[in-house]
Amino acid sequence: MPTPSSPLLPDERLAAALLAHRAGERVTVSSAGAHPADEVAPHIAQALTEAGVDLADAYPKPLTEEVVQAADIVITMGCGNACPVMPGRRYLDWPVADPDGAPIAVVRDIRDAIDARITELLTQLAP
């Protein structure tokens, strides 16, 4: 089965790191944002580390039309008009609370909600 290319998760390295961790070699994951942060916040990194997720490859990228064009699936998390829309792409919106500045318990809940959606998506992509 061919590997689906580049699901795109704008400005949510938390979600991208979880998807890359769960998918392994089954998909190629990109993360981009309208205003990407320079680094993953320590409390978000902690929640990911607790889930066994490695952040070594996480780095910020701006969300551009070229990045969207390279994706088969674009997963948004409430980016609204900041996300370029390209024909022929599958768009999924996963509205979640913003983990930035949230207490670690809230970040864990956000992580778990995103992880459940990732599990469902991976079942659809590569059973």
CSV table of C-alpha atoms in Angstrom, one decimal:
chain,number,residue,atom,x,y,z
A,1,MET,CA,0.0,0.0,0.0
A,2,PRO,CA,1.5,3.4,-0.9
A,3,THR,CA,2.3,5.8,2.0
A,4,PRO,CA,-0.2,8.7,2.2
A,5,SER,CA,1.8,11.9,1.8
A,6,SER,CA,2.0,14.8,4.1
A,7,PRO,CA,-1.0,15.2,6.3
A,8,LEU,CA,-0.6,18.9,7.4
A,9,LEU,CA,-1.3,20.1,10.9
A,10,PRO,CA,-1.1,23.9,11.0
A,11,ASP,CA,0.7,25.4,14.0
A,12,GLU,CA,0.1,22.3,16.1
A,13,ARG,CA,3.4,20.5,16.7
A,14,LEU,CA,1.7,18.7,19.5
A,15,ALA,CA,-0.7,17.0,17.0
A,16,ALA,CA,2.1,16.5,14.4
A,17,ALA,CA,4.3,14.9,16.9
A,18,LEU,CA,1.5,12.6,18.1
A,19,LEU,CA,0.6,11.7,14.5
A,20,ALA,CA,4.2,11.0,13.5
A,21,HIS,CA,4.6,8.8,16.7
A,22,ARG,CA,1.4,6.8,16.0
A,23,ALA,CA,1.8,6.5,12.2
A,24,GLY,CA,5.5,5.6,12.0
A,25,GLU,CA,6.3,5.0,8.4
A,26,ARG,CA,2.7,4.8,7.3
A,27,VAL,CA,2.4,8.6,6.6
A,28,THR,CA,4.6,11.6,6.2
A,29,VAL,CA,3.7,14.3,8.6
A,30,SER,CA,4.2,18.1,8.2
A,31,SER,CA,3.3,20.8,10.7
A,32,ALA,CA,3.0,24.5,9.8
A,33,GLY,CA,1.3,27.5,11.2
A,34,ALA,CA,0.2,31.0,10.4
A,35,HIS,CA,2.4,32.3,13.2
A,36,PRO,CA,4.6,29.3,14.3
A,37,ALA,CA,6.3,29.6,17.7
A,38,ASP,CA,10.0,29.2,17.9
A,39,GLU,CA,9.9,26.2,20.2
A,40,VAL,CA,7.5,23.8,21.9
A,41,ALA,CA,6.4,25.1,25.3
A,42,PRO,CA,7.9,23.1,28.2
A,43,HIS,CA,4.5,22.0,29.5
A,44,ILE,CA,3.4,20.8,26.1
A,45,ALA,CA,6.7,19.0,25.7
A,46,GLN,CA,6.1,17.4,29.1
A,47,ALA,CA,2.7,16.1,28.1
A,48,LEU,CA,4.1,14.6,24.9
A,49,THR,CA,7.1,13.0,26.7
A,50,GLU,CA,4.7,11.4,29.1
A,51,ALA,CA,3.0,9.8,26.0
A,52,GLY,CA,6.3,8.5,24.8
A,53,VAL,CA,6.5,11.1,21.9
A,54,ASP,CA,9.9,12.3,20.8
A,55,LEU,CA,10.1,16.0,19.8
A,56,ALA,CA,13.6,15.9,18.3
A,57,ASP,CA,12.2,16.6,14.8
A,58,ALA,CA,9.8,19.3,15.8
A,59,TYR,CA,10.6,22.7,14.3
A,60,PRO,CA,8.4,25.6,13.2
A,61,LYS,CA,7.5,26.3,9.6
A,62,PRO,CA,5.3,29.0,8.2
A,63,LEU,CA,2.0,27.9,6.6
A,64,THR,CA,2.3,28.6,2.9
A,65,GLU,CA,0.3,27.6,-0.2
A,66,GLU,CA,3.3,25.4,-1.2
A,67,VAL,CA,3.1,23.4,2.0
A,68,VAL,CA,-0.7,22.9,1.5
A,69,GLN,CA,-0.2,21.9,-2.1
A,70,ALA,CA,2.3,19.1,-0.9
A,71,ALA,CA,-0.4,17.6,1.4
A,72,ASP,CA,-3.1,15.1,0.7
A,73,ILE,CA,-4.9,15.8,3.9
A,74,VAL,CA,-4.9,19.2,5.7
A,75,ILE,CA,-5.9,19.0,9.4
A,76,THR,CA,-6.8,22.4,10.9
A,77,MET,CA,-7.4,23.2,14.5
A,78,GLY,CA,-9.3,26.4,14.3
A,79,CYS,CA,-7.1,28.4,12.0
A,80,GLY,CA,-10.0,30.0,10.1
A,81,ASN,CA,-9.1,32.2,7.2
A,82,ALA,CA,-5.4,31.9,7.9
A,83,CYS,CA,-5.3,28.5,6.2
A,84,PRO,CA,-4.9,28.4,2.5
A,85,VAL,CA,-7.5,26.3,0.7
A,86,MET,CA,-6.4,24.3,-2.3
A,87,PRO,CA,-8.6,22.2,-4.5
A,88,GLY,CA,-8.1,18.5,-4.4
A,89,ARG,CA,-7.1,18.4,-0.7
A,90,ARG,CA,-9.1,16.7,2.0
A,91,TYR,CA,-9.7,19.1,4.9
A,92,LEU,CA,-10.4,18.0,8.4
A,93,ASP,CA,-11.1,20.5,11.3
A,94,TRP,CA,-10.3,19.3,14.7
A,95,PRO,CA,-11.3,22.2,17.0
A,96,VAL,CA,-9.5,21.9,20.3
A,97,ALA,CA,-8.6,24.2,23.1
A,98,ASP,CA,-5.3,26.1,22.8
A,99,PRO,CA,-2.7,24.3,25.0
A,100,ASP,CA,-0.5,27.4,25.2
A,101,GLY,CA,-0.4,28.5,28.8
A,102,ALA,CA,-2.9,25.9,29.9
A,103,PRO,CA,-2.3,23.9,33.1
A,104,ILE,CA,-0.6,20.5,32.4
A,105,ALA,CA,-3.9,18.6,33.2
A,106,VAL,CA,-5.7,20.6,30.5
A,107,VAL,CA,-2.8,19.9,28.1
A,108,ARG,CA,-3.0,16.2,28.8
A,109,ASP,CA,-6.8,16.3,28.0
A,110,ILE,CA,-6.0,18.1,24.7
A,111,ARG,CA,-3.3,15.6,23.9
A,112,ASP,CA,-5.7,12.7,24.6
A,113,ALA,CA,-8.5,14.3,22.5
A,114,ILE,CA,-6.1,14.8,19.5
A,115,ASP,CA,-4.7,11.3,20.0
A,116,ALA,CA,-8.2,9.8,19.7
A,117,ARG,CA,-8.8,11.6,16.4
A,118,ILE,CA,-5.4,10.5,15.2
A,119,THR,CA,-6.2,6.9,16.0
A,120,GLU,CA,-9.5,7.2,14.0
A,121,LEU,CA,-7.7,8.9,11.1
A,122,LEU,CA,-5.0,6.2,10.9
A,123,THR,CA,-7.7,3.5,10.9
A,124,GLN,CA,-9.3,5.2,7.8
A,125,LEU,CA,-5.9,5.7,6.0
A,126,ALA,CA,-4.2,2.4,6.6
A,127,PRO,CA,-6.2,-0.2,8.4
